[in-house]
Coordinates of N, CA, C and O in Angstrom, one line a residue:
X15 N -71.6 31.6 -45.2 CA -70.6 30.8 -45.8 C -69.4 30.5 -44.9 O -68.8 29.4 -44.9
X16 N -69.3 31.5 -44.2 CA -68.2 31.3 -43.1 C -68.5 30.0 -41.9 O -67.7 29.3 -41.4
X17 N -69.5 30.2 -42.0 CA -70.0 29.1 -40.8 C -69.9 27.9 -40.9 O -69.9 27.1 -40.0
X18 N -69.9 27.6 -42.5 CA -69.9 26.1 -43.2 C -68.4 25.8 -43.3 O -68.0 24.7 -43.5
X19 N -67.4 27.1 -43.1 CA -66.5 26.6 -43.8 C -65.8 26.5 -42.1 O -64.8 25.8 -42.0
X20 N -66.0 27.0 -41.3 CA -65.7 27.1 -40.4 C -66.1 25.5 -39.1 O -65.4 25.1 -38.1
X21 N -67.2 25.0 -39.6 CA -67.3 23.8 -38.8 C -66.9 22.8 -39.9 O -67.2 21.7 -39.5
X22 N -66.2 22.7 -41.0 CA -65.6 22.0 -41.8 C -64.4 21.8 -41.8 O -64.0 20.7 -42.1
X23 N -63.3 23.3 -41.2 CA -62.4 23.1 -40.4 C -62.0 22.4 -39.2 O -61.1 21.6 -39.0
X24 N -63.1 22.9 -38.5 CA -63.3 22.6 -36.8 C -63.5 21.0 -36.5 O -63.2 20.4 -35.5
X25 N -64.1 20.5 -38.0 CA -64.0 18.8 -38.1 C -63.2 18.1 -38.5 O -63.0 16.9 -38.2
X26 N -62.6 18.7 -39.3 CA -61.1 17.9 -40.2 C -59.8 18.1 -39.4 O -58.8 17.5 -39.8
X27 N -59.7 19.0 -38.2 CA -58.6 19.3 -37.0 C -59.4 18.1 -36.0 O -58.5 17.4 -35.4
X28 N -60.2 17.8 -35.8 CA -60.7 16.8 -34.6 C -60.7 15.6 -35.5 O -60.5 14.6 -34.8
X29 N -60.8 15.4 -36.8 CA -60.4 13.9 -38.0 C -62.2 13.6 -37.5 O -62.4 12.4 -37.7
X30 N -63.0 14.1 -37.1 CA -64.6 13.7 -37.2 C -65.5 14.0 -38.8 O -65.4 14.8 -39.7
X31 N -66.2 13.2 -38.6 CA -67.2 13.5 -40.5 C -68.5 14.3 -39.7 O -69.6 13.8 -39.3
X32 N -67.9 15.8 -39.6 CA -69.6 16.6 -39.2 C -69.7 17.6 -40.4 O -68.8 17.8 -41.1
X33 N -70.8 18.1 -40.5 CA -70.9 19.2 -41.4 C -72.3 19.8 -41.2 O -73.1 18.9 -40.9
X34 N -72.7 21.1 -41.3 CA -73.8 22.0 -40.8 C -74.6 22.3 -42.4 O -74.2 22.5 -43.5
X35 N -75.8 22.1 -41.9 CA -76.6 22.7 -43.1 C -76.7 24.0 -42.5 O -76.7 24.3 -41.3
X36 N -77.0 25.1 -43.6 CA -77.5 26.2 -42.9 C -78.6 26.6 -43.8 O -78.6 26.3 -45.1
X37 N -79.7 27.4 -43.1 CA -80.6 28.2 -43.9 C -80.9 29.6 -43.7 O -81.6 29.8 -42.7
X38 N -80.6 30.6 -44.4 CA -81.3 31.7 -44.2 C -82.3 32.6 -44.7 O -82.3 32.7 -45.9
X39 N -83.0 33.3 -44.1 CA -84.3 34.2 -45.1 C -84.2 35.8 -44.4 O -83.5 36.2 -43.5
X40 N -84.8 36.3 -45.1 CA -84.7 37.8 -45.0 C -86.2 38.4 -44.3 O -87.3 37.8 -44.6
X41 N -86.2 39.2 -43.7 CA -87.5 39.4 -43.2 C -87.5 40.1 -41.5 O -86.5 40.3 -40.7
X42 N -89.0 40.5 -41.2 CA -89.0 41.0 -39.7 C -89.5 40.0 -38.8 O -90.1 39.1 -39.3
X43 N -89.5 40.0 -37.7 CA -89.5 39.6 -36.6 C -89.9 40.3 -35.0 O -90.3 41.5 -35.0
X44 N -89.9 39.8 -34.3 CA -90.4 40.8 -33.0 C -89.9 40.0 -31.6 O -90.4 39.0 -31.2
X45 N -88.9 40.9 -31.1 CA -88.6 39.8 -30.0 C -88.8 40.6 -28.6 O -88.8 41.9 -28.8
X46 N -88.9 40.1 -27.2 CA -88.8 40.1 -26.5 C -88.8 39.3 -24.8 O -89.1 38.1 -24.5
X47 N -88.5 40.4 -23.9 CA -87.9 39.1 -22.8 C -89.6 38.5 -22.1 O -90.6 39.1 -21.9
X48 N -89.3 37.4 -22.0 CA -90.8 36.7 -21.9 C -90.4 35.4 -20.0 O -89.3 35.3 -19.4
X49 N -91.0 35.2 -19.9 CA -91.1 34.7 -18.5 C -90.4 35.1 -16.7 O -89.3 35.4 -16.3
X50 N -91.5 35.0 -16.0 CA -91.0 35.6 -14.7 C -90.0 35.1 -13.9 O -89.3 35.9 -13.4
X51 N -89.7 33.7 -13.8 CA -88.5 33.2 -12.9 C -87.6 32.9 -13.4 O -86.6 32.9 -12.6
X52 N -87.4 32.5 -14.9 CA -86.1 32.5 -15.5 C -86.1 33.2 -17.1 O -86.2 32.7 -18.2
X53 N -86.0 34.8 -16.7 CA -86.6 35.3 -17.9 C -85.5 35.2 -19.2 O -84.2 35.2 -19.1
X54 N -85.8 35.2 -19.9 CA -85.2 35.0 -21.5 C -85.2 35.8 -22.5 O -86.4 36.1 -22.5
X55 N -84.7 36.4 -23.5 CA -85.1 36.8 -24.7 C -85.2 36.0 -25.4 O -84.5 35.1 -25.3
X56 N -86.1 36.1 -26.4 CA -87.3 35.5 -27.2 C -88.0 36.1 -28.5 O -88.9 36.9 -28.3
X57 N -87.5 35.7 -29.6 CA -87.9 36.0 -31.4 C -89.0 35.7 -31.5 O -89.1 34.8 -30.6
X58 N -90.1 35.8 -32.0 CA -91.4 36.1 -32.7 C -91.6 35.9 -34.1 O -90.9 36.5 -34.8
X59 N -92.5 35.1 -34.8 CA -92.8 35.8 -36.2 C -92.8 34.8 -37.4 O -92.1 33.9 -37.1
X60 N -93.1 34.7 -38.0 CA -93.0 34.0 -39.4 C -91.5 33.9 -39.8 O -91.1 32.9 -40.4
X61 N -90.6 35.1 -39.6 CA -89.4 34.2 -39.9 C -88.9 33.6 -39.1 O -87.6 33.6 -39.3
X62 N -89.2 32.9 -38.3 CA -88.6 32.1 -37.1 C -89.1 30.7 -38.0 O -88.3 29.9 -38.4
X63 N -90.4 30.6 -38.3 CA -91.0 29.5 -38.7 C -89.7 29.4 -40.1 O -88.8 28.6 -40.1
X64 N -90.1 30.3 -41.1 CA -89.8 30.0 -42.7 C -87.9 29.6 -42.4 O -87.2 29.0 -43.2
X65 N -87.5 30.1 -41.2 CA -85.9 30.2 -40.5 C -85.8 28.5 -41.1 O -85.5 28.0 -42.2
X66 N -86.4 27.9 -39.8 CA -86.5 26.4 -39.1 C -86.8 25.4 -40.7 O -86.2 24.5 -41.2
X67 N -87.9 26.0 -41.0 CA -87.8 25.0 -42.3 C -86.3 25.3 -43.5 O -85.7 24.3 -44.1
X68 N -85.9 26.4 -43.6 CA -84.5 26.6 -44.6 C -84.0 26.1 -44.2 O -83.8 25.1 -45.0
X69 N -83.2 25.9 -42.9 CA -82.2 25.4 -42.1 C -82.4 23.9 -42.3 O -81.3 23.4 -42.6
X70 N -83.6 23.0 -42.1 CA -83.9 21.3 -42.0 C -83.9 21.0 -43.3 O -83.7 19.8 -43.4
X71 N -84.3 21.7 -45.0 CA -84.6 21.8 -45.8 C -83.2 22.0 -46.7 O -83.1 21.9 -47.9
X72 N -81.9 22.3 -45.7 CA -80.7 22.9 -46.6 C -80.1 21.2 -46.9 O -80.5 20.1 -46.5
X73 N -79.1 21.5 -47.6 CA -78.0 20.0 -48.2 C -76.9 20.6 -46.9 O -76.7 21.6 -46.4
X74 N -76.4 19.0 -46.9 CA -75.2 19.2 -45.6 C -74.2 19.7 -46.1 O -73.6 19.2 -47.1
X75 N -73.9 20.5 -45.7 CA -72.4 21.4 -45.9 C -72.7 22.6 -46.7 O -71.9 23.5 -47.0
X76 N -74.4 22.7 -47.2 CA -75.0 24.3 -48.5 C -75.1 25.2 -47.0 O -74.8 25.1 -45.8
X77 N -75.7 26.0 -47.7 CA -76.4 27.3 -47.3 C -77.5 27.8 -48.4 O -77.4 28.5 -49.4
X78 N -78.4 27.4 -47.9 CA -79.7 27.6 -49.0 C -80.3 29.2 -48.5 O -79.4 29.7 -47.7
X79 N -80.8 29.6 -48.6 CA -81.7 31.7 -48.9 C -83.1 30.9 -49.7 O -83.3 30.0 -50.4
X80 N -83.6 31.9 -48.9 CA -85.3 32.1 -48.9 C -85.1 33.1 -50.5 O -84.0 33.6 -50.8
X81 N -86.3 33.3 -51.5 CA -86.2 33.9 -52.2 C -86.0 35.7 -51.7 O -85.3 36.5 -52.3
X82 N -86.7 36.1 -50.6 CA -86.6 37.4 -50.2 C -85.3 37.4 -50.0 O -84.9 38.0 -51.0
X83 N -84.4 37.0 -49.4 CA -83.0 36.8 -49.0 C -82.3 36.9 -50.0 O -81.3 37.6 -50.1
X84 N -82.8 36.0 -51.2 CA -81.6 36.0 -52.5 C -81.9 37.5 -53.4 O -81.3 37.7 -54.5
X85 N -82.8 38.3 -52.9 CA -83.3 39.3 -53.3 C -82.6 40.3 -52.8 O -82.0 41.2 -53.4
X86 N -82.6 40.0 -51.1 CA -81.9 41.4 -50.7 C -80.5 41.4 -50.7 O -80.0 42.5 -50.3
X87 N -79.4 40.1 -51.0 CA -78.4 39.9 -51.8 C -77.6 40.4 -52.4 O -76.4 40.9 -52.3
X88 N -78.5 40.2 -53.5 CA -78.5 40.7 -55.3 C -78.6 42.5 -54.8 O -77.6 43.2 -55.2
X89 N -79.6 43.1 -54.1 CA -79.7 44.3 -54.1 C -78.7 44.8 -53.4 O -78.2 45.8 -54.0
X90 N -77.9 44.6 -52.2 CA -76.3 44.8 -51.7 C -75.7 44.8 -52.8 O -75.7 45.7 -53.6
X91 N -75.2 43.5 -52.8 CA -74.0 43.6 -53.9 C -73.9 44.3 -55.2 O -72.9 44.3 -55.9
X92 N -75.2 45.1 -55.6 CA -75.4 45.6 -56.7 C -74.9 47.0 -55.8 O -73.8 47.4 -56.2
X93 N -75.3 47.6 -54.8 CA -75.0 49.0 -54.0 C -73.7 48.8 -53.8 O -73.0 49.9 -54.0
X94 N -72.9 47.5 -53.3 CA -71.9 47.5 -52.7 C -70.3 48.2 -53.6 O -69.7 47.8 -54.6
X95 N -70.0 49.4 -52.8 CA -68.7 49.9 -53.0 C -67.3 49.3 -52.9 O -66.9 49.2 -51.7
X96 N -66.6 48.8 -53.9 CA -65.1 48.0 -53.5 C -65.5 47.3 -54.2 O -66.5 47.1 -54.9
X97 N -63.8 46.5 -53.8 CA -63.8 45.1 -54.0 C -64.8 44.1 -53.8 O -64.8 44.2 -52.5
X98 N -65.7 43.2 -54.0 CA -66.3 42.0 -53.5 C -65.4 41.0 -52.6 O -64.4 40.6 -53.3
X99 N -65.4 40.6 -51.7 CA -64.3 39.3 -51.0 C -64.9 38.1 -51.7 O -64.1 37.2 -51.9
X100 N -65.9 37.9 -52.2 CA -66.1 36.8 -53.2 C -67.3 37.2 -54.0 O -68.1 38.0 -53.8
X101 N -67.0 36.3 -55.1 CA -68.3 36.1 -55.9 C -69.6 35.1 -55.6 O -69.5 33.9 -55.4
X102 N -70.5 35.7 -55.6 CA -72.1 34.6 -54.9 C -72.3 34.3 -56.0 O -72.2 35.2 -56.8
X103 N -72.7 33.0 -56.3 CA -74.1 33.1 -57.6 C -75.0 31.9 -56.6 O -74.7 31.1 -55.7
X104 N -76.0 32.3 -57.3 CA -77.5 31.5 -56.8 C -78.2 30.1 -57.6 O -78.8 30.1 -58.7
X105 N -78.0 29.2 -56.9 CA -78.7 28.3 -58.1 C -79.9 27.8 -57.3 O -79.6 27.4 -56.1
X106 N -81.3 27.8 -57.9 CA -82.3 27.4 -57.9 C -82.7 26.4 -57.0 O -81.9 26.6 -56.1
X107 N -83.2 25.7 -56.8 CA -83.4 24.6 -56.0 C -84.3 23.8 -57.0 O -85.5 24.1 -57.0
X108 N -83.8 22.9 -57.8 CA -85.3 22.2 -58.9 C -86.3 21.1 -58.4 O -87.4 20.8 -58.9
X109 N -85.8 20.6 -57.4 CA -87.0 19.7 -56.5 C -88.3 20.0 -56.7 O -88.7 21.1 -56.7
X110 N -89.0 19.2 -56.7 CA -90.2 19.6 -56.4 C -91.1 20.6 -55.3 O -91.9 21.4 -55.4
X111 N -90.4 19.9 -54.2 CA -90.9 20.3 -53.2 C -89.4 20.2 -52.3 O -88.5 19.6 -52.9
X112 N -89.1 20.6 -50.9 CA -88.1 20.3 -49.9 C -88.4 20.0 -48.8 O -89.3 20.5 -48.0
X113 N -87.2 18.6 -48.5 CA -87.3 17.8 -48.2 C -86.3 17.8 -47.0 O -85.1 18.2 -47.1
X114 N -86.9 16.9 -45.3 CA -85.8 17.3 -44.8 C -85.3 16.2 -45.0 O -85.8 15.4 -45.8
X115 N -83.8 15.7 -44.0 CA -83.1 14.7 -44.0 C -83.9 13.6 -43.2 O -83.5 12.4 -43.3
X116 N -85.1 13.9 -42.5 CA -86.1 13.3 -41.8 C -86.7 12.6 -42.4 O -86.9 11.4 -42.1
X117 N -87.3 13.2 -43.9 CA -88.7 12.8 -44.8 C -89.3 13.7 -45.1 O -89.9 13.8 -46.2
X118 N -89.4 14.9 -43.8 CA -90.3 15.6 -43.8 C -90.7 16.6 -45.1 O -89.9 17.4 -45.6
X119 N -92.1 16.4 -45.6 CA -91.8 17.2 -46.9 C -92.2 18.8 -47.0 O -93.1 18.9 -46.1
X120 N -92.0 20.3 -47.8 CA -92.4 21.4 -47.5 C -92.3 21.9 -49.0 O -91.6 21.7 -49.9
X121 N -93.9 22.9 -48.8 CA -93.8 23.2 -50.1 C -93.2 24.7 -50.2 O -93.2 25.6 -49.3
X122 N -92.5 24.8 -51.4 CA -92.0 26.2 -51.6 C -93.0 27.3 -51.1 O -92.5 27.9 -50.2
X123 N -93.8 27.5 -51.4 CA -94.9 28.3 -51.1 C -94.9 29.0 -48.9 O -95.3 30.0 -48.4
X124 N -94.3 27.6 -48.5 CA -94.2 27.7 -46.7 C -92.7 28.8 -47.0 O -92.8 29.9 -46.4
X125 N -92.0 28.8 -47.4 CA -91.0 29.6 -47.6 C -90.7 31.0 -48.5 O -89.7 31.6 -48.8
X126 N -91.8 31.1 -48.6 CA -91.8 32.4 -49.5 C -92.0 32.5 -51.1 O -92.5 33.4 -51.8
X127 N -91.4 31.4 -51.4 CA -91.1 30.8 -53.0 C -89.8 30.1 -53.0 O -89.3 29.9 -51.9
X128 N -89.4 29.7 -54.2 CA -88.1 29.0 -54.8 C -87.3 29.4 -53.9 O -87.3 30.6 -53.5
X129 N -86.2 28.3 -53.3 CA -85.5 28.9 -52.6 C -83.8 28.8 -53.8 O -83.7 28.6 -55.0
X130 N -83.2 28.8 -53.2 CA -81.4 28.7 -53.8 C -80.9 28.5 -52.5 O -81.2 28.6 -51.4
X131 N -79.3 27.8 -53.4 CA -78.2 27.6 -52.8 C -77.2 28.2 -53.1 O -76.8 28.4 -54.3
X132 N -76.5 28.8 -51.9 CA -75.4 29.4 -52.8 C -73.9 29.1 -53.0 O -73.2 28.5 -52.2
X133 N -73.3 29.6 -54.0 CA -72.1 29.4 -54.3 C -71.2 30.3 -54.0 O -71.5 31.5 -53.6
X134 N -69.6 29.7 -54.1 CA -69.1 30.9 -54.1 C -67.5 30.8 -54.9 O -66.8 29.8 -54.7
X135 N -67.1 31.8 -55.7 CA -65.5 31.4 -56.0 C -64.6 30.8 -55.1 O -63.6 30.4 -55.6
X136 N -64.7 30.6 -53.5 CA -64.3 30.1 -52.7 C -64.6 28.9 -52.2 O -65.8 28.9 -52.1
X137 N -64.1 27.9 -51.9 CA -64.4 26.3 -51.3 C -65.1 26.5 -50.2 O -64.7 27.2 -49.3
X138 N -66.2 25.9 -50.3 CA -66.5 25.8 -48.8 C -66.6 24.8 -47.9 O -67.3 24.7 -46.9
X139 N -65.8 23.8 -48.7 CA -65.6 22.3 -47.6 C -64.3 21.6 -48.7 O -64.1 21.5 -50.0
X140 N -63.4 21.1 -47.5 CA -62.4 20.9 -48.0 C -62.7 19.1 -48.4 O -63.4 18.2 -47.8
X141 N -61.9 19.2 -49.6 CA -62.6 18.0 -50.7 C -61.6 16.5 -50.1 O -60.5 17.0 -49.6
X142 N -61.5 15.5 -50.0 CA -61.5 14.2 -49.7 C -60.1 13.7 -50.6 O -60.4 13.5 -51.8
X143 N -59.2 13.5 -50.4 CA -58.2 13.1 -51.0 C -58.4 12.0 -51.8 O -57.5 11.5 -52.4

């Protein structure tokens, strides 16, 4: 949420119309450093894939979660000790299917299930006079 609110700032100090979709999911992966002459570190895995589709699949300026993600969420914040810095809630995603800004279309199912968007008692894009 920081990140949306953070290139939302970073555009309304420059007077530009940008804004970041983001997507995240929860899950393992496997990385390592991969080639001999300009070697790199390098992620592995199905969440790389289910990553790339949340991320092209999110609304500009959301942050959409894989259902695993809105799972392990819910299970923090339920553990979590203190204060909360904000309130999440999750709303559903009712589309049929998701869609990128391309055309490109993906069924819930490439993503794990239903995904959500989330909210928060805090703004996360400053609103248009």
């Amino acid at each position: 949420l920081d990140m949306v609110r953070a290139v939302d700032d970073w555009a309304r100090n420059l007077g530009v119309k940008v804004a970041c979709r983001c997507g995240i999911h929860y899950g393992e992966c496997m990385g390592g450093i991969v080639g001999n002459d300009m070697q790199r570190y390098h992620l592995f895995g199905d969440l790389l894939t289910v990553l790339e589709v949340m991320e092209s699949t999110s609304e500009e300026g959301r942050v959409q979660v894989s259902k695993a993600c809105k799972e392990e969420v819910l299970r923090q914040l339920r553990d979590y000790v203190g204060k909360q810095p904000e309130t999440l809630h999750f709303v559903d995603r009712e589309a049929e299917c998701l869609k990128t800004s391309k055309g490109e279309m993906h069924d819930y199912e490439e993503v794990g299930g239903r995904t959500s968007l989330v909210e928060s008692n805090k703004p996360l894009r400053h609103t248009e006079a």
